[in-house]
GROMACS .gro file of C-alpha atoms in nm:
model
  293
    1MET     CA    1  -4.867  -4.979  -2.275
    2GLN     CA    2  -5.071  -5.300  -2.271
    3GLN     CA    3  -5.043  -5.583  -2.522
    4GLU     CA    4  -5.202  -5.921  -2.575
    5SER     CA    5  -5.227  -6.190  -2.840
    6ILE     CA    6  -5.575  -6.288  -2.953
    7PHE     CA    7  -5.604  -6.616  -3.144
    8ILE     CA    8  -5.908  -6.651  -3.371
    9PRO     CA    9  -5.999  -7.014  -3.455
   10LEU     CA   10  -6.015  -7.108  -3.823
   11ASP     CA   11  -6.102  -7.440  -3.983
   12ASN     CA   12  -5.735  -7.534  -4.020
   13GLY     CA   13  -5.564  -7.336  -3.745
   14LYS     CA   14  -5.564  -7.000  -3.566
   15LEU     CA   15  -5.523  -6.641  -3.679
   16HIS     CA   16  -5.304  -6.419  -3.460
   17LEU     CA   17  -5.435  -6.071  -3.381
   18LYS     CA   18  -5.197  -5.857  -3.175
   19ARG     CA   19  -5.368  -5.597  -2.955
   20ILE     CA   20  -5.174  -5.294  -2.828
   21TYR     CA   21  -5.335  -5.018  -2.626
   22GLN     CA   22  -5.314  -4.769  -2.342
   23ASN     CA   23  -5.681  -4.675  -2.358
   24GLU     CA   24  -5.892  -4.991  -2.370
   25LYS     CA   25  -6.189  -4.778  -2.477
   26GLY     CA   26  -5.998  -4.605  -2.757
   27LYS     CA   27  -6.104  -4.595  -3.121
   28PRO     CA   28  -6.023  -4.929  -3.290
   29VAL     CA   29  -5.772  -4.943  -3.574
   30PHE     CA   30  -5.693  -5.253  -3.782
   31LEU     CA   31  -5.348  -5.296  -3.941
   32LEU     CA   32  -5.273  -5.531  -4.232
   33HIS     CA   33  -4.919  -5.613  -4.346
   34GLY     CA   34  -4.804  -5.686  -4.700
   35SER     CA   35  -4.619  -5.958  -4.888
   36ILE     CA   36  -4.307  -6.140  -4.751
   37GLU     CA   37  -4.369  -5.987  -4.408
   38ASN     CA   38  -4.598  -6.020  -4.107
   39GLY     CA   39  -4.762  -5.791  -3.853
   40LYS     CA   40  -4.430  -5.697  -3.695
   41ILE     CA   41  -4.371  -5.447  -3.973
   42PHE     CA   42  -4.591  -5.229  -3.749
   43TYR     CA   43  -4.428  -5.298  -3.408
   44SER     CA   44  -4.108  -5.426  -3.249
   45ASN     CA   45  -4.057  -5.643  -2.942
   46SER     CA   46  -3.979  -5.325  -2.748
   47LEU     CA   47  -4.306  -5.170  -2.874
   48LYS     CA   48  -4.161  -4.921  -3.116
   49GLY     CA   49  -4.323  -4.848  -3.450
   50PHE     CA   50  -4.649  -4.723  -3.594
   51ALA     CA   51  -4.884  -4.954  -3.401
   52PRO     CA   52  -4.748  -4.858  -3.055
   53TYR     CA   53  -4.745  -4.495  -3.167
   54LEU     CA   54  -5.117  -4.517  -3.244
   55ALA     CA   55  -5.173  -4.676  -2.902
   56GLN     CA   56  -4.989  -4.388  -2.736
   57LYS     CA   57  -5.227  -4.151  -2.913
   58GLY     CA   58  -5.528  -4.325  -2.764
   59PHE     CA   59  -5.621  -4.581  -3.029
   60ASP     CA   60  -5.701  -4.944  -2.952
   61VAL     CA   61  -5.474  -5.116  -3.204
   62PHE     CA   62  -5.520  -5.459  -3.367
   63VAL     CA   63  -5.247  -5.603  -3.593
   64VAL     CA   64  -5.304  -5.930  -3.780
   65ASP     CA   65  -5.059  -6.194  -3.901
   66MET     CA   66  -5.207  -6.335  -4.222
   67GLN     CA   67  -5.254  -6.712  -4.238
   68GLY     CA   68  -4.918  -6.891  -4.221
   69ARG     CA   69  -4.728  -6.579  -4.108
   70GLY     CA   70  -4.597  -6.466  -3.772
   71LEU     CA   71  -4.780  -6.641  -3.488
   72SER     CA   72  -5.074  -6.757  -3.701
   73THR     CA   73  -5.098  -7.134  -3.744
   74PRO     CA   74  -5.039  -7.368  -3.911
   75THR     CA   75  -4.703  -7.250  -4.041
   76MET     CA   76  -4.636  -7.279  -4.413
   77SER     CA   77  -4.556  -7.616  -4.566
   78ARG     CA   78  -4.594  -7.806  -4.891
   79LYS     CA   79  -4.957  -7.860  -4.794
   80SER     CA   80  -5.036  -7.490  -4.763
   81LYS     CA   81  -5.323  -7.396  -4.995
   82TYR     CA   82  -5.423  -7.052  -4.871
   83GLY     CA   83  -5.367  -6.742  -5.080
   84GLN     CA   84  -5.461  -6.379  -5.104
   85VAL     CA   85  -5.821  -6.473  -5.180
   86ASP     CA   86  -5.835  -6.618  -4.829
   87VAL     CA   87  -5.708  -6.290  -4.684
   88ILE     CA   88  -5.988  -6.099  -4.858
   89LYS     CA   89  -6.265  -6.346  -4.777
   90THR     CA   90  -6.150  -6.481  -4.440
   91ASP     CA   91  -5.861  -6.309  -4.260
   92ILE     CA   92  -5.987  -5.952  -4.288
   93PRO     CA   93  -6.357  -6.028  -4.219
   94VAL     CA   94  -6.294  -6.249  -3.913
   95CYS     CA   95  -6.054  -5.993  -3.765
   96LEU     CA   96  -6.304  -5.711  -3.812
   97GLN     CA   97  -6.575  -5.931  -3.659
   98LYS     CA   98  -6.354  -6.001  -3.356
   99ILE     CA   99  -6.289  -5.627  -3.316
  100LYS     CA  100  -6.665  -5.569  -3.337
  101GLU     CA  101  -6.722  -5.827  -3.061
  102LEU     CA  102  -6.472  -5.646  -2.839
  103LYS     CA  103  -6.556  -5.287  -2.926
  104GLY     CA  104  -6.917  -5.288  -3.040
  105ASN     CA  105  -7.055  -5.179  -3.375
  106VAL     CA  106  -6.832  -4.873  -3.416
  107PRO     CA  107  -6.629  -4.747  -3.715
  108ILE     CA  108  -6.287  -4.910  -3.752
  109TYR     CA  109  -5.986  -4.720  -3.883
  110GLY     CA  110  -5.767  -4.907  -4.131
  111VAL     CA  111  -5.393  -4.910  -4.204
  112ALA     CA  112  -5.211  -5.122  -4.461
  113HIS     CA  113  -4.855  -5.158  -4.587
  114SER     CA  114  -4.757  -5.242  -4.944
  115TRP     CA  115  -4.961  -5.534  -5.088
  116GLY     CA  116  -5.179  -5.524  -4.778
  117GLY     CA  117  -5.324  -5.205  -4.927
  118VAL     CA  118  -5.433  -5.396  -5.238
  119LEU     CA  119  -5.602  -5.660  -5.024
  120MET     CA  120  -5.778  -5.403  -4.804
  121LEU     CA  121  -5.910  -5.217  -5.109
  122ALA     CA  122  -6.026  -5.547  -5.259
  123TYR     CA  123  -6.209  -5.632  -4.936
  124MET     CA  124  -6.370  -5.287  -4.923
  125ALA     CA  125  -6.477  -5.317  -5.287
  126ARG     CA  126  -6.633  -5.658  -5.238
  127PHE     CA  127  -6.804  -5.636  -4.899
  128GLU     CA  128  -7.009  -5.387  -4.706
  129ASN     CA  129  -6.791  -5.265  -4.422
  130ASN     CA  130  -6.753  -5.010  -4.144
  131ILE     CA  131  -6.403  -4.888  -4.232
  132LYS     CA  132  -6.383  -4.525  -4.122
  133ASN     CA  133  -6.082  -4.440  -4.339
  134LEU     CA  134  -5.773  -4.617  -4.469
  135VAL     CA  135  -5.404  -4.521  -4.460
  136LEU     CA  136  -5.191  -4.694  -4.724
  137PHE     CA  137  -4.811  -4.703  -4.691
  138GLY     CA  138  -4.635  -4.770  -5.024
  139ALA     CA  139  -4.931  -4.953  -5.179
  140LYS     CA  140  -4.933  -5.053  -5.546
  141ARG     CA  141  -5.110  -5.322  -5.750
  142ARG     CA  142  -4.922  -5.304  -6.079
  143LEU     CA  143  -4.544  -5.282  -6.110
  144THR     CA  144  -4.442  -5.084  -6.416
  145ILE     CA  145  -4.091  -4.973  -6.312
  146ARG     CA  146  -3.794  -5.134  -6.487
  147ASN     CA  147  -3.463  -5.058  -6.317
  148VAL     CA  148  -3.170  -5.244  -6.162
  149GLN     CA  149  -3.373  -5.316  -5.849
  150TYR     CA  150  -3.652  -5.467  -6.058
  151PHE     CA  151  -3.423  -5.720  -6.227
  152LYS     CA  152  -3.241  -5.805  -5.903
  153GLU     CA  153  -3.531  -5.820  -5.658
  154LEU     CA  154  -3.840  -5.890  -5.868
  155PHE     CA  155  -3.728  -6.067  -6.183
  156PHE     CA  156  -3.459  -6.284  -6.024
  157GLY     CA  157  -3.558  -6.294  -5.656
  158TRP     CA  158  -3.936  -6.297  -5.663
  159LYS     CA  159  -4.019  -6.446  -6.005
  160PHE     CA  160  -3.726  -6.673  -6.097
  161LEU     CA  161  -3.653  -6.811  -5.750
  162GLY     CA  162  -4.026  -6.820  -5.676
  163THR     CA  163  -4.091  -7.033  -5.985
  164LEU     CA  164  -3.802  -7.260  -5.893
  165LEU     CA  165  -3.864  -7.299  -5.518
  166THR     CA  166  -4.237  -7.272  -5.447
  167PRO     CA  167  -4.322  -7.615  -5.595
  168PHE     CA  168  -4.060  -7.774  -5.366
  169TYR     CA  169  -4.128  -7.584  -5.042
  170GLY     CA  170  -4.494  -7.499  -5.093
  171TYR     CA  171  -4.395  -7.137  -5.036
  172LEU     CA  172  -4.130  -6.884  -5.133
  173PRO     CA  173  -3.864  -6.906  -4.856
  174ALA     CA  174  -3.815  -6.529  -4.853
  175LYS     CA  175  -3.697  -6.524  -4.493
  176GLU     CA  176  -3.419  -6.775  -4.555
  177LEU     CA  177  -3.321  -6.592  -4.874
  178LYS     CA  178  -3.316  -6.261  -4.682
  179MET     CA  179  -3.576  -6.119  -4.920
  180GLY     CA  180  -3.821  -6.033  -4.643
  181SER     CA  181  -3.916  -6.088  -4.282
  182ASP     CA  182  -4.153  -6.379  -4.355
  183ASN     CA  183  -4.219  -6.636  -4.626
  184GLU     CA  184  -4.485  -6.622  -4.897
  185PRO     CA  185  -4.741  -6.903  -4.949
  186ARG     CA  186  -4.734  -7.059  -5.297
  187TYR     CA  187  -5.091  -6.967  -5.390
  188HIS     CA  188  -5.052  -6.614  -5.254
  189TRP     CA  189  -4.736  -6.576  -5.463
  190LYS     CA  190  -4.913  -6.704  -5.777
  191GLN     CA  191  -5.217  -6.483  -5.730
  192ILE     CA  192  -5.005  -6.173  -5.672
  193ASN     CA  193  -4.824  -6.237  -6.000
  194GLU     CA  194  -5.157  -6.248  -6.183
  195TRP     CA  195  -5.237  -5.896  -6.062
  196LEU     CA  196  -4.889  -5.741  -6.095
  197GLY     CA  197  -4.867  -5.714  -6.473
  198ASN     CA  198  -4.876  -5.374  -6.639
  199ASN     CA  199  -5.204  -5.444  -6.817
  200SER     CA  200  -5.344  -5.702  -6.577
  201LYS     CA  201  -5.706  -5.686  -6.473
  202TRP     CA  202  -5.804  -5.687  -6.106
  203ILE     CA  203  -6.010  -6.008  -6.109
  204ASP     CA  204  -6.039  -6.288  -5.854
  205ASN     CA  205  -5.884  -6.598  -6.007
  206MET     CA  206  -6.105  -6.828  -5.798
  207ASP     CA  207  -6.455  -6.699  -5.872
  208GLY     CA  208  -6.407  -6.426  -6.130
  209TYR     CA  209  -6.510  -6.135  -5.908
  210ASP     CA  210  -6.408  -5.810  -6.079
  211TYR     CA  211  -6.256  -5.582  -5.815
  212GLY     CA  212  -6.162  -5.322  -6.074
  213LYS     CA  213  -6.522  -5.290  -6.188
  214ALA     CA  214  -6.644  -5.268  -5.828
  215LEU     CA  215  -6.394  -4.993  -5.747
  216ALA     CA  216  -6.508  -4.800  -6.052
  217GLU     CA  217  -6.860  -4.792  -5.911
  218LYS     CA  218  -6.851  -4.813  -5.531
  219GLN     CA  219  -6.811  -4.523  -5.289
  220LEU     CA  220  -6.524  -4.591  -5.046
  221ALA     CA  221  -6.416  -4.429  -4.721
  222PRO     CA  222  -6.141  -4.160  -4.737
  223LEU     CA  223  -5.798  -4.288  -4.841
  224LEU     CA  224  -5.451  -4.155  -4.760
  225PHE     CA  225  -5.169  -4.279  -4.986
  226LEU     CA  226  -4.812  -4.237  -4.858
  227ASP     CA  227  -4.516  -4.275  -5.088
  228GLY     CA  228  -4.145  -4.250  -5.001
  229ALA     CA  229  -3.902  -4.070  -5.232
  230ASN     CA  230  -3.642  -4.344  -5.174
  231ASP     CA  231  -3.887  -4.622  -5.262
  232MET     CA  232  -3.758  -4.697  -5.610
  233LEU     CA  233  -3.947  -5.020  -5.678
  234LEU     CA  234  -4.205  -5.171  -5.442
  235GLY     CA  235  -4.395  -4.848  -5.387
  236HIS     CA  236  -4.271  -4.623  -5.663
  237THR     CA  237  -4.474  -4.306  -5.704
  238GLN     CA  238  -4.575  -4.403  -6.058
  239ASP     CA  239  -4.733  -4.727  -5.939
  240VAL     CA  240  -4.885  -4.581  -5.624
  241LYS     CA  241  -5.064  -4.326  -5.841
  242LEU     CA  242  -5.180  -4.603  -6.074
  243LEU     CA  243  -5.348  -4.773  -5.778
  244MET     CA  244  -5.504  -4.442  -5.673
  245SER     CA  245  -5.651  -4.407  -6.021
  246GLU     CA  246  -5.829  -4.742  -5.990
  247VAL     CA  247  -6.042  -4.608  -5.704
  248HIS     CA  248  -6.299  -4.380  -5.865
  249HIS     CA  249  -6.525  -4.273  -5.579
  250ALA     CA  250  -6.341  -4.170  -5.262
  251GLN     CA  251  -6.165  -3.876  -5.106
  252LYS     CA  252  -5.803  -3.951  -5.197
  253ASP     CA  253  -5.507  -3.772  -5.039
  254TYR     CA  254  -5.145  -3.829  -5.142
  255TRP     CA  255  -4.829  -3.746  -4.946
  256TYR     CA  256  -4.482  -3.776  -5.096
  257LEU     CA  257  -4.230  -3.829  -4.816
  258SER     CA  258  -3.924  -3.643  -4.939
  259LYS     CA  259  -3.676  -3.384  -4.817
  260GLU     CA  260  -3.796  -3.158  -5.096
  261ASN     CA  261  -4.143  -3.165  -4.938
  262GLY     CA  262  -4.008  -3.072  -4.595
  263TYR     CA  263  -3.959  -3.414  -4.439
  264LYS     CA  264  -3.637  -3.510  -4.263
  265HIS     CA  265  -3.554  -3.792  -4.503
  266ASN     CA  266  -3.631  -3.945  -4.839
  267TYR     CA  267  -3.810  -4.247  -4.696
  268GLY     CA  268  -3.806  -4.598  -4.841
  269HIS     CA  269  -4.055  -4.883  -4.861
  270VAL     CA  270  -3.985  -5.022  -4.513
  271ASP     CA  271  -3.833  -4.734  -4.317
  272MET     CA  272  -4.140  -4.518  -4.381
  273LEU     CA  273  -4.278  -4.733  -4.097
  274THR     CA  274  -3.963  -4.812  -3.899
  275HIS     CA  275  -3.741  -4.503  -3.910
  276LYS     CA  276  -3.668  -4.354  -3.567
  277ASP     CA  277  -3.752  -4.005  -3.696
  278ALA     CA  278  -4.088  -4.100  -3.848
  279PRO     CA  279  -4.300  -4.037  -3.532
  280ASP     CA  280  -4.190  -3.675  -3.498
  281ASP     CA  281  -4.163  -3.624  -3.873
  282TYR     CA  282  -4.506  -3.733  -3.994
  283PHE     CA  283  -4.674  -4.004  -3.783
  284TYR     CA  284  -4.850  -3.727  -3.592
  285LYS     CA  285  -4.979  -3.583  -3.921
  286ILE     CA  286  -5.127  -3.920  -4.011
  287VAL     CA  287  -5.310  -3.936  -3.678
  288ASN     CA  288  -5.447  -3.587  -3.740
  289TRP     CA  289  -5.567  -3.697  -4.084
  290MET     CA  290  -5.731  -4.011  -3.944
  291LEU     CA  291  -5.922  -3.815  -3.682
  292ALA     CA  292  -6.027  -3.544  -3.927
  293ASN     CA  293  -6.167  -3.775  -4.196
   0.00000   0.00000   0.00000
């Protein structure tokens, strides 16, 4: 297994793109993490996880850390002004361009976790692209569930503490609060909240671009939505299916990862990517789907 860190220059810093591969000439796949995390949701220091698994199966794997996360620089501070709009318009396009420089003008497979799925769909709606297909782990745009977890994690943790702390820090200190594996930039946090509401429209708050309208009209590459039976909030089946319904023109497949459906476990929002049994349980099925679509 080979690995390297590629740093892509930006106006205010560098974007970290982790490359993992066994076959340098393998099919390229781009992985985008979600909120309050970084690219290491897909791989560990010992090269376990979905990204190394894809490399073992012959893919040439590229995992980004969004601006301010992981090894991307500069780190978050009170001066941080980047948000999810910058991911859609900058982070994703420059990473795909770098992959194109390394691999040539070939189709690129896509993978996203949680809110990363929303950002990937927004990018695909807005720009012409060469995404071959897209696998979405626990992706939702709206959050309609109201349960104990909602009031503890979202209402108090994300919204109340976010409102209180982001003006002081310039970001939500999710890592210090043990809410996630990385912090959340202030503008990213604010823009997410604008899209999370039950009846919220999917519109860019910077220039008014209507992603919802675009997704109602544009043909997208095949999509695979994965949803864990033990994901009771951040990727609840009700909200995953709501996101699916916003994409009107694409082949859409949906897998519910539950014991009832023959899987070894009822998977949750994070362990659907990190569980030790996931490779033998269903990672191989995902690879088969990617290669068949």
